PDB file of C-alpha atoms and ligand atoms in Angstrom:
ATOM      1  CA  UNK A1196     -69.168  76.374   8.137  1.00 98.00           C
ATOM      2  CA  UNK A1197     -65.752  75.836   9.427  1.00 98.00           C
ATOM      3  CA  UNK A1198     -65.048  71.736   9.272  1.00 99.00           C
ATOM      4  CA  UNK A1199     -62.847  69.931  10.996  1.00 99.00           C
ATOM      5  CA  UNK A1200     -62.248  66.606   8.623  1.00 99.00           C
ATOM      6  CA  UNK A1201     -60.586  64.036  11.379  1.00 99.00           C
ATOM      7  CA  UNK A1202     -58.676  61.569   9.566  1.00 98.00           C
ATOM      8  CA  UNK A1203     -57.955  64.012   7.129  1.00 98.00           C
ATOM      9  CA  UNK A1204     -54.926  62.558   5.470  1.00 98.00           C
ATOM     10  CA  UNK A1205     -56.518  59.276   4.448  1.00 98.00           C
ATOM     11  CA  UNK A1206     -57.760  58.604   1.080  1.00 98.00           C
ATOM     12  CA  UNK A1207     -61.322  59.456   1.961  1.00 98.00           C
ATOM     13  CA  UNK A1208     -60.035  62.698   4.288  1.00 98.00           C
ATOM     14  CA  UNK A1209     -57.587  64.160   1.366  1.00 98.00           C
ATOM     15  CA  UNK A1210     -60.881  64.493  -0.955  1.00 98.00           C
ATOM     16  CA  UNK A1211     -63.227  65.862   1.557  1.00 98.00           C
ATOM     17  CA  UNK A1212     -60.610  68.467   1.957  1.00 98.00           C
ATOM     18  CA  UNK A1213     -60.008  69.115  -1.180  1.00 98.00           C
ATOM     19  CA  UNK A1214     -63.556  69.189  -2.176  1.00 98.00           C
ATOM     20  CA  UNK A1215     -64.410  71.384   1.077  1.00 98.00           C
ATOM     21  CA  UNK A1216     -62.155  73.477  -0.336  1.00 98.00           C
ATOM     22  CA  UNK A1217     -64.309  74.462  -3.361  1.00 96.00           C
ATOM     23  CA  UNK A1218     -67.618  74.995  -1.493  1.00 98.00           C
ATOM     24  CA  UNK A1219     -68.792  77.876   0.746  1.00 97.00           C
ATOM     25  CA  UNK A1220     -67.139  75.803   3.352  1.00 98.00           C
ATOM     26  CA  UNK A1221     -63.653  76.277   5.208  1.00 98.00           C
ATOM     27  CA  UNK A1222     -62.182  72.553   6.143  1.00 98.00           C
ATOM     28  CA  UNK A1223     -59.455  72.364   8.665  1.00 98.00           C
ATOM     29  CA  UNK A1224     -57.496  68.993   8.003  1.00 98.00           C
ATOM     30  CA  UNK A1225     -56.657  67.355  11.492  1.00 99.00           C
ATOM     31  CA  UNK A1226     -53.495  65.064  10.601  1.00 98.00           C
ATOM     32  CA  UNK A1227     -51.416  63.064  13.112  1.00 98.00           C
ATOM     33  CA  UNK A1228     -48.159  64.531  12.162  1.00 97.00           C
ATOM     34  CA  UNK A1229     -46.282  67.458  11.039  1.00 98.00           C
ATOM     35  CA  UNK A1230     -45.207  66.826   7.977  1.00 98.00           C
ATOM     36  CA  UNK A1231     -48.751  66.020   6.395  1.00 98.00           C
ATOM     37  CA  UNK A1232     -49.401  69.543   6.801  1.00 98.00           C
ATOM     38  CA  UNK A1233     -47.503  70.698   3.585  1.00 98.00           C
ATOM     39  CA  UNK A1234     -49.392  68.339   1.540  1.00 98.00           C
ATOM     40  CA  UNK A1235     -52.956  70.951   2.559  1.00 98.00           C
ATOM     41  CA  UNK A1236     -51.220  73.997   2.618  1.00 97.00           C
ATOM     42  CA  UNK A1237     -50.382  74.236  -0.952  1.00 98.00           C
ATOM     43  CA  UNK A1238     -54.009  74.312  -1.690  1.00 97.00           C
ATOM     44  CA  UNK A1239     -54.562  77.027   0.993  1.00 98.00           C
ATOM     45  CA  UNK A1240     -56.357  74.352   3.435  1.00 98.00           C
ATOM     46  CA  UNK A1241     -55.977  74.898   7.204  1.00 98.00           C
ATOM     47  CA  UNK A1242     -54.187  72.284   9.521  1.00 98.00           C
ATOM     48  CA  UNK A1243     -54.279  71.340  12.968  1.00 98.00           C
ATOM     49  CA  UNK A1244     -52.036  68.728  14.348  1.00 98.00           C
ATOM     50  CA  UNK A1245     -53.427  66.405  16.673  1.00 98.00           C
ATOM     51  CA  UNK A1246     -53.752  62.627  17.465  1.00 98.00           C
ATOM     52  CA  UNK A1247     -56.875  60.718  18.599  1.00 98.00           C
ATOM     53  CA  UNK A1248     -54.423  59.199  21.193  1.00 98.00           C
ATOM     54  CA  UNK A1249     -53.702  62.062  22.503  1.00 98.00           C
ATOM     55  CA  UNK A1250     -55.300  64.544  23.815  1.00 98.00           C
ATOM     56  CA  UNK A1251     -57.120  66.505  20.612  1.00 98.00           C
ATOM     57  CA  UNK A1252     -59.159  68.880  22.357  1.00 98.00           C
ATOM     58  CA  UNK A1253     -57.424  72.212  20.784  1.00 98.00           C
ATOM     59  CA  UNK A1254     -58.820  70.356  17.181  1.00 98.00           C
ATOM     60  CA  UNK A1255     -62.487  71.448  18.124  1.00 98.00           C
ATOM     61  CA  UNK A1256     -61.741  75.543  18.505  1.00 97.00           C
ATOM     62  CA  UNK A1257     -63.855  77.194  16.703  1.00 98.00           C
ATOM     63  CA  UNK A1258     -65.540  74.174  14.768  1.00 98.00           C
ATOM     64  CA  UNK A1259     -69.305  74.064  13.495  1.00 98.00           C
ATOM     65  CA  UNK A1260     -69.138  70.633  11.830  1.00 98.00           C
ATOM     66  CA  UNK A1261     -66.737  67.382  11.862  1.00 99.00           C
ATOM     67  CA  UNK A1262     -65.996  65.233   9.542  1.00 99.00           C
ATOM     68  CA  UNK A1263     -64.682  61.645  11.195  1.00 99.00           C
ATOM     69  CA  UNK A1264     -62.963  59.641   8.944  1.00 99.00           C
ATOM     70  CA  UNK A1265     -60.381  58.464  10.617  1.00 98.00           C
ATOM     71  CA  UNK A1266     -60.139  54.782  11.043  1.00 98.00           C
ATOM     72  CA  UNK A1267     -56.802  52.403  12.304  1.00 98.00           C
ATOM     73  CA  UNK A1268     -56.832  49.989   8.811  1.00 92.00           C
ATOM     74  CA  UNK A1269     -56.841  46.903   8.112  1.00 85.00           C
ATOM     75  CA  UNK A1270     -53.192  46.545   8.983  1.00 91.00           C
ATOM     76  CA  UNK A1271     -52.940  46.640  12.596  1.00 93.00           C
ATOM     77  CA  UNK A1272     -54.839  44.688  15.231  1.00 93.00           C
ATOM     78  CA  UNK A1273     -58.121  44.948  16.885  1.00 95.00           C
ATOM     79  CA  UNK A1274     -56.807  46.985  19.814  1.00 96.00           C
ATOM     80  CA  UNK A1275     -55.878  50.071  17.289  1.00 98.00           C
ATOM     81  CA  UNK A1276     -59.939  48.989  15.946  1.00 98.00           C
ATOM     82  CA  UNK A1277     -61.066  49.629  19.472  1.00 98.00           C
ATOM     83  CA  UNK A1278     -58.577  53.085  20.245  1.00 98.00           C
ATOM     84  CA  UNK A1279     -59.497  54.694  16.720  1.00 98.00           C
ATOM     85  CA  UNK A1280     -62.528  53.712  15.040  1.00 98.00           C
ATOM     86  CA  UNK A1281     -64.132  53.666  18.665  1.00 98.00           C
ATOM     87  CA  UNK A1282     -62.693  55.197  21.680  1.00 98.00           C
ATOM     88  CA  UNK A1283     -62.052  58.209  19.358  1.00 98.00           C
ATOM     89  CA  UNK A1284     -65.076  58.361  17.440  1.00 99.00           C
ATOM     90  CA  UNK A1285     -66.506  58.559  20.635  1.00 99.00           C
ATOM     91  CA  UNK A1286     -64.405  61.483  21.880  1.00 98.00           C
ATOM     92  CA  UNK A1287     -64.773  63.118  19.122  1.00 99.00           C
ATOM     93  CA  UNK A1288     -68.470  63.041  19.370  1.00 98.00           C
ATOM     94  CA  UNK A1289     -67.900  64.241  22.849  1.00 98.00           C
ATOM     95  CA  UNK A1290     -65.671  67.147  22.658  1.00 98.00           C
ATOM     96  CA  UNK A1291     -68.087  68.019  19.735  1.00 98.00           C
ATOM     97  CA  UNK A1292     -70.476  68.374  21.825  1.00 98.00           C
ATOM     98  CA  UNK A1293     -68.508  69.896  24.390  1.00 98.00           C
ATOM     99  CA  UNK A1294     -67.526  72.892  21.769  1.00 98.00           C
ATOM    100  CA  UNK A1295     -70.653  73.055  20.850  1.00 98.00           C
ATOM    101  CA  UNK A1296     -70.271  71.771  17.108  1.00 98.00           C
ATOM    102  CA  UNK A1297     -73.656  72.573  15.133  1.00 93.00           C
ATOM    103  CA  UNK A1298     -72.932  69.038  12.833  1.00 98.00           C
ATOM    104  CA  UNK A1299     -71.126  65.659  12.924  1.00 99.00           C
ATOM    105  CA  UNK A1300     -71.007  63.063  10.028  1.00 99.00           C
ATOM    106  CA  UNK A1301     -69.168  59.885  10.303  1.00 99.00           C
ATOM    107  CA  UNK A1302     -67.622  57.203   8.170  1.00 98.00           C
ATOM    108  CA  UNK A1303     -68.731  54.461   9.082  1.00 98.00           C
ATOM    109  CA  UNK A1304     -69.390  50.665   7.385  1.00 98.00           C
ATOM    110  CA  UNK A1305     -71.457  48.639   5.968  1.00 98.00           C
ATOM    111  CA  UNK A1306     -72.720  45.776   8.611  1.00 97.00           C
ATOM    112  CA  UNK A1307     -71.989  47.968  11.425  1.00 98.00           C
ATOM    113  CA  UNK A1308     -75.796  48.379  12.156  1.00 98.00           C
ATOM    114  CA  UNK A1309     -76.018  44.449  12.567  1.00 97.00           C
ATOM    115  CA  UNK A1310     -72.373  43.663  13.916  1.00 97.00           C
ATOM    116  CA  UNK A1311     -73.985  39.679  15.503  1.00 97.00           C
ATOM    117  CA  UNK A1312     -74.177  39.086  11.925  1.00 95.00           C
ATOM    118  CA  UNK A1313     -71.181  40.123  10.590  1.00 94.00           C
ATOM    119  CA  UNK A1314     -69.469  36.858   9.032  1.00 91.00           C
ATOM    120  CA  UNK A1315     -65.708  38.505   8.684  1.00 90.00           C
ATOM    121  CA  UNK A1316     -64.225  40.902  10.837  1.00 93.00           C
ATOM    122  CA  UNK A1317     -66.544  41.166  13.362  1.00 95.00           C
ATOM    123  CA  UNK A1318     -64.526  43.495  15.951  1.00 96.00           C
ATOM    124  CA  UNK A1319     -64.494  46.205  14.107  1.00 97.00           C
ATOM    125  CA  UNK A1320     -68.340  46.246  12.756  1.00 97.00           C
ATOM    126  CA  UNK A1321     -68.719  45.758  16.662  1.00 98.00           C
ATOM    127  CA  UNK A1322     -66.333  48.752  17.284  1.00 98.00           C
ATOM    128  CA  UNK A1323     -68.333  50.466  14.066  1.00 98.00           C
ATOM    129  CA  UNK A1324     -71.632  49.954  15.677  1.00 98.00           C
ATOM    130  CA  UNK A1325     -70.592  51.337  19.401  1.00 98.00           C
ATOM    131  CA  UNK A1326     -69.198  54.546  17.868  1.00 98.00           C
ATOM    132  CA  UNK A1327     -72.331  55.292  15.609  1.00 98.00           C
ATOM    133  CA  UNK A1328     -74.681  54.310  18.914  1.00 98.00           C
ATOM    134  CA  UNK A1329     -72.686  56.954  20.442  1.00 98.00           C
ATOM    135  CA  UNK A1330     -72.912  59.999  18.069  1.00 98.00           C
ATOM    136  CA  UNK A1331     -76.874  58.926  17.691  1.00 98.00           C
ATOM    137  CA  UNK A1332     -77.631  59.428  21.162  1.00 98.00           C
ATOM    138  CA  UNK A1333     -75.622  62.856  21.619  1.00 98.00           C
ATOM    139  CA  UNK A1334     -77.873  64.911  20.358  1.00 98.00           C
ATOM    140  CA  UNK A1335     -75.847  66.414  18.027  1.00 98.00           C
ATOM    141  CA  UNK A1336     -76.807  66.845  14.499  1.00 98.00           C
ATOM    142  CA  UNK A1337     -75.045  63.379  12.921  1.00 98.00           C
ATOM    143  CA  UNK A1338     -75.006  61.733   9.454  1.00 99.00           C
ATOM    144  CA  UNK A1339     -73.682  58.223   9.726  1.00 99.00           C
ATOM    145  CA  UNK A1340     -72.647  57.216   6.082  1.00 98.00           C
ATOM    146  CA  UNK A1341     -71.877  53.164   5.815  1.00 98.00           C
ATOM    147  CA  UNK A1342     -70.217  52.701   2.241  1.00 98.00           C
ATOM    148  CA  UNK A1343     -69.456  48.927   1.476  1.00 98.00           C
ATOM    149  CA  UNK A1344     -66.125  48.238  -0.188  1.00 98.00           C
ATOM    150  CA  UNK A1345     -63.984  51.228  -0.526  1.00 98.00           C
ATOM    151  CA  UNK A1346     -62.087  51.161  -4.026  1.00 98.00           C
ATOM    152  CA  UNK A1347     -59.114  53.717  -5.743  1.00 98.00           C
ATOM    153  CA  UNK A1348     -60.842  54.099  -8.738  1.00 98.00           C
ATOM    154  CA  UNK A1349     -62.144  57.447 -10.157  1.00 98.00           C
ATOM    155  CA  UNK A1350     -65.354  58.583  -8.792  1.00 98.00           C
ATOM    156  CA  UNK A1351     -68.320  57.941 -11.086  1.00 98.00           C
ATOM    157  CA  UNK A1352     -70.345  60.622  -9.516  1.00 98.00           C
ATOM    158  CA  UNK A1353     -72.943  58.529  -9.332  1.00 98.00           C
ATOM    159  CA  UNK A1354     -73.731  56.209  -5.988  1.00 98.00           C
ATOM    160  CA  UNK A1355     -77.162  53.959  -4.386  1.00 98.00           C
ATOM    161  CA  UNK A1356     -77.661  55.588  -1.242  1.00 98.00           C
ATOM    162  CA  UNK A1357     -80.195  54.120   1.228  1.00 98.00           C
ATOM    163  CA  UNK A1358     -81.208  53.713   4.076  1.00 97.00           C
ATOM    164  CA  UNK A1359     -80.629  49.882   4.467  1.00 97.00           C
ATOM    165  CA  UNK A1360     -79.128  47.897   1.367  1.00 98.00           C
ATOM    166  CA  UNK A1361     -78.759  44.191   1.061  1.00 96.00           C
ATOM    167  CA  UNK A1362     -76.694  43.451  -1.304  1.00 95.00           C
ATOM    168  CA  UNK A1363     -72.781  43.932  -0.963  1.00 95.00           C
ATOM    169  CA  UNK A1364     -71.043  45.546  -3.344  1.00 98.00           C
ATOM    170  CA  UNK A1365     -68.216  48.529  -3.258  1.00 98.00           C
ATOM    171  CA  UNK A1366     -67.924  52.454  -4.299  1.00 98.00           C
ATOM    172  CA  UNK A1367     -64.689  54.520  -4.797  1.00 98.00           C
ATOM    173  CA  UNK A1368     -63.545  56.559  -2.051  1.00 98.00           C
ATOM    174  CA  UNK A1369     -63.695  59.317  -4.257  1.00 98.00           C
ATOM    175  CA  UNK A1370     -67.424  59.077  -4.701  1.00 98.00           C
ATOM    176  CA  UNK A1371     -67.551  58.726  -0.679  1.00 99.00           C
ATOM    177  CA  UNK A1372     -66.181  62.005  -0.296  1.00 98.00           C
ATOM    178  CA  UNK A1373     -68.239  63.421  -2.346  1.00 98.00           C
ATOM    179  CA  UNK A1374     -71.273  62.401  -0.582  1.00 98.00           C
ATOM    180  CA  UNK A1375     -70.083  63.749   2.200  1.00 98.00           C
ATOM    181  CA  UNK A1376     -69.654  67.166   0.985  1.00 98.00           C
ATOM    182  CA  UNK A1377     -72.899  67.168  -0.769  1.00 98.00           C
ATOM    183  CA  UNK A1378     -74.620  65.934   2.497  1.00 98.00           C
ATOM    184  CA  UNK A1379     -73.067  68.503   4.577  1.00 98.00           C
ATOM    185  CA  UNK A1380     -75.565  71.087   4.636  1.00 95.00           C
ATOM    186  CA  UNK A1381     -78.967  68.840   3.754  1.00 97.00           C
ATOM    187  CA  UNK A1382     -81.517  68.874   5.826  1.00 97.00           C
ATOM    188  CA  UNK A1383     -82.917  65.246   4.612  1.00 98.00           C
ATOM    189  CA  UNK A1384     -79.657  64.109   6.036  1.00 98.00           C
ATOM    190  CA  UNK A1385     -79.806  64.892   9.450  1.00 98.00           C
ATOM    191  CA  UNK A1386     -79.919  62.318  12.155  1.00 98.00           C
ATOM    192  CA  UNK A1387     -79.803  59.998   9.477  1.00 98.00           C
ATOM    193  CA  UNK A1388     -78.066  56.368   8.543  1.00 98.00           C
ATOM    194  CA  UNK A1389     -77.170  55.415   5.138  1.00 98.00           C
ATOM    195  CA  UNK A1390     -75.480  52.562   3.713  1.00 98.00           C
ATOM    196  CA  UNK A1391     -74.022  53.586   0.306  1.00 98.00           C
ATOM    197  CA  UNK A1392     -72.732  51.930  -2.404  1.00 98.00           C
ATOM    198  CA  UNK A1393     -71.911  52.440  -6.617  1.00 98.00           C
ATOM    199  CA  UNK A1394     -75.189  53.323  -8.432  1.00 98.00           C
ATOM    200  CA  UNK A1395     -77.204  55.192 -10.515  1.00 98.00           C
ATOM    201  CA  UNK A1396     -77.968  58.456  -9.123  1.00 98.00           C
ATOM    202  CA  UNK A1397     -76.128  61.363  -9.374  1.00 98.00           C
ATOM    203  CA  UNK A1398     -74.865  62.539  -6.059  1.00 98.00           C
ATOM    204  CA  UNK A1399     -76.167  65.726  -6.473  1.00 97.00           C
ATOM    205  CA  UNK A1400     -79.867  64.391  -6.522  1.00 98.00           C
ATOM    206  CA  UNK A1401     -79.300  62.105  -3.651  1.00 98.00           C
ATOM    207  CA  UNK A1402     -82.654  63.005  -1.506  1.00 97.00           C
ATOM    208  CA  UNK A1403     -84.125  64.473  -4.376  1.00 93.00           C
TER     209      UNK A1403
HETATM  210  N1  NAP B 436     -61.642  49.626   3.601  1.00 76.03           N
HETATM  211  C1  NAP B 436     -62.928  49.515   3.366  1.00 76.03           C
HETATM  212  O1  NAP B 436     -63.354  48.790   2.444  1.00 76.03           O
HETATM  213  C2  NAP B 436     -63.899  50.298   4.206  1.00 76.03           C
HETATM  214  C3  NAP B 436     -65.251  50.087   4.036  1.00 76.03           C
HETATM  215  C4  NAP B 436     -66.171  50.881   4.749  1.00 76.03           C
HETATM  216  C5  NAP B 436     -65.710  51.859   5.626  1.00 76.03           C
HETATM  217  N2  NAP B 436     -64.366  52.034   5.805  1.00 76.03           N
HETATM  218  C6  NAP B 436     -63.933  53.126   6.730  1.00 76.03           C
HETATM  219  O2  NAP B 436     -63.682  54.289   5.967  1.00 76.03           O
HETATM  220  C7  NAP B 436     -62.871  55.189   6.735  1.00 76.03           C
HETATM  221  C8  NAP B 436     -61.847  55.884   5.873  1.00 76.03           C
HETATM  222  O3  NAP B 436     -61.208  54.972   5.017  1.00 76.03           O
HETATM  223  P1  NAP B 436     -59.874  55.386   4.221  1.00 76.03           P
HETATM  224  O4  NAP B 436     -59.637  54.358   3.190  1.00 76.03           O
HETATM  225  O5  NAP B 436     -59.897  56.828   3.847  1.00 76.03           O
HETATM  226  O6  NAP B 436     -58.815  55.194   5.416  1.00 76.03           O
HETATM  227  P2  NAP B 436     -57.277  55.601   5.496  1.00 76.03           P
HETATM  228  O7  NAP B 436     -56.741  56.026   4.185  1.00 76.03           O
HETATM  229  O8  NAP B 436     -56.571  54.485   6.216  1.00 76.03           O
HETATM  230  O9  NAP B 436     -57.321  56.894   6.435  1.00 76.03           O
HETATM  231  C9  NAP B 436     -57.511  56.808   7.800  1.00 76.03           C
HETATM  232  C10 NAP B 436     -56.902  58.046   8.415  1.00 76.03           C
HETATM  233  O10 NAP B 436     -57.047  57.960   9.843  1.00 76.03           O
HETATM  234  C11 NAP B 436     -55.909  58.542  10.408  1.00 76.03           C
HETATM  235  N3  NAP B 436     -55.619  58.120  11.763  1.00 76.03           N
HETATM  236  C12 NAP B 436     -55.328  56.873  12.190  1.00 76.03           C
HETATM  237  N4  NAP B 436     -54.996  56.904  13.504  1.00 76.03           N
HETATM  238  C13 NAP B 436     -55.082  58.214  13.887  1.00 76.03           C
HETATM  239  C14 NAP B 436     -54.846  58.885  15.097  1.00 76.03           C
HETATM  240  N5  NAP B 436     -54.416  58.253  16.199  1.00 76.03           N
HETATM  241  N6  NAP B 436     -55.028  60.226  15.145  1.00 76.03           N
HETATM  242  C15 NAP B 436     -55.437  60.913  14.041  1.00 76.03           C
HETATM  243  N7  NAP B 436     -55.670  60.315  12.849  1.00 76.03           N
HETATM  244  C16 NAP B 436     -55.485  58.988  12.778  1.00 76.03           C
HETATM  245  C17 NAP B 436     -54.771  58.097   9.502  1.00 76.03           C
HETATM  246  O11 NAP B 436     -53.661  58.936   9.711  1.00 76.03           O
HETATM  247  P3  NAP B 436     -52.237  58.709   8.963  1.00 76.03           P
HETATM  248  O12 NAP B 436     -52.446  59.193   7.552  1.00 76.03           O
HETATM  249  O13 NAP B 436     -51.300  59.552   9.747  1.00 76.03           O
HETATM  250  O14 NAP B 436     -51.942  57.238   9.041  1.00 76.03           O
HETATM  251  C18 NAP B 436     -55.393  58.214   8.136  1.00 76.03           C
HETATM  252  O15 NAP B 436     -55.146  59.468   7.583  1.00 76.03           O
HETATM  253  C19 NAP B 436     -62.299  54.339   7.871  1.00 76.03           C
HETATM  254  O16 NAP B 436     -62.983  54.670   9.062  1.00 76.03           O
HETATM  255  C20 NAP B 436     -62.644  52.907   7.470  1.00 76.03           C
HETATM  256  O17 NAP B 436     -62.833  52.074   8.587  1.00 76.03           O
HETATM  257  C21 NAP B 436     -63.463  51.283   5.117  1.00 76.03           C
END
């Protein structure tokens, strides 16, 4: 399938690229700005150059599956929350639709199913939960993927995936992307919601 990975020049986007790249799969990196495109094309990955603020439409030519894992950070306010994680998660899903994209997974977060109970920032598990409400009533085929605490370290390869976990806890963004590569094409996935966190099972027999 040819992916479009939105967001693809964050920490989680540069590995689904890069592990895209070494799968059947063809990922097309959507970054904000020309000179992030260098960074893919020395691996061979495709670019497109487009901004969720803008208007991103050309992104979705000749797409079968999206990636979204774009998000504003935790370094601007809640507006950027709202315009990013939301208003163009939700676009996204739309024009996905509109192209007629076979596949859409999403980042998403921990909480975000049960944003009245989030005890810290609550905005953006708010914003969280309208975007995922959004892709599950599209139609399209989704995977929404809710990791807890997002850590540099290596990848351990191995991760608790679930459909609803209680505890908190975190899992390198490495091991994130990997999920979502390995989830990509499996069927037990589809119009699914997982929270996932560091654990015990091998991503490859995540499913099993
Ligand atoms: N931090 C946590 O503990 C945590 C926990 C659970 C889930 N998450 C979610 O995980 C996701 C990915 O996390 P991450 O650490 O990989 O994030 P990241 O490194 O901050 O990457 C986010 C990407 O989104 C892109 N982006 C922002 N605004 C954009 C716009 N207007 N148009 C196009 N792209 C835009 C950024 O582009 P630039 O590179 O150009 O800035 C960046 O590449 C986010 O949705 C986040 O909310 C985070």
């Amino acid at each position: 399938m040819r992916v479009l990975v939105i967001g693809a020049n964050g920490a989680i986007g540069k590995q689904v690229v890069q592990k895209l790249k070494d799968t059947e799969h063809e990922p097309v990196a959507m970054v904000r700005d020309s000179d992030q495109v260098a960074y893919f094309e020395d691996f061979g990955a495709k670019t497109v150059v487009a901004d969720l603020e803008q208007n991103f439409e050309k992104a979705f030519d000749e797409i079968d599956a999206v990636i979204f894992a774009a998000g504003s950070g935790g370094h601007t306010g809640a507006d950027k929350t709202i315009i990013i994680d939301q208003e163009g998660a939700i676009e996204s899903t739309d024009l996905a639709k509109k192209f007629g994209v076979q596949r859409f997974m999403i980042v998403s977060s921990m909480g975000a199913g049960n944003p009245k109970e989030a005890k810290q920032i609550k905005h953006y598990q708010y914003a969280k939960h309208r975007a995922d409400e959004h892709l599950k009533q599209s139609g399209l085929n989704y995977t929404i993927l809710r990791p807890g605490g997002l850590t540099n370290e290596t990848g351990t390869g191995k991760v608790n995936l679930q459909e609803h976990i209680s505890e908190r806890g975190t899992i390198p963004r490495e091991d994130v992307a990997a999920t979502l590569v390995h989830l990509l094409n499996n069927s037990r996935a589809e119009n699914q919601v997982f929270d996932l966190l560091e654990g015990e099972t091998p991503i490859e027999n995540v499913l099993d």
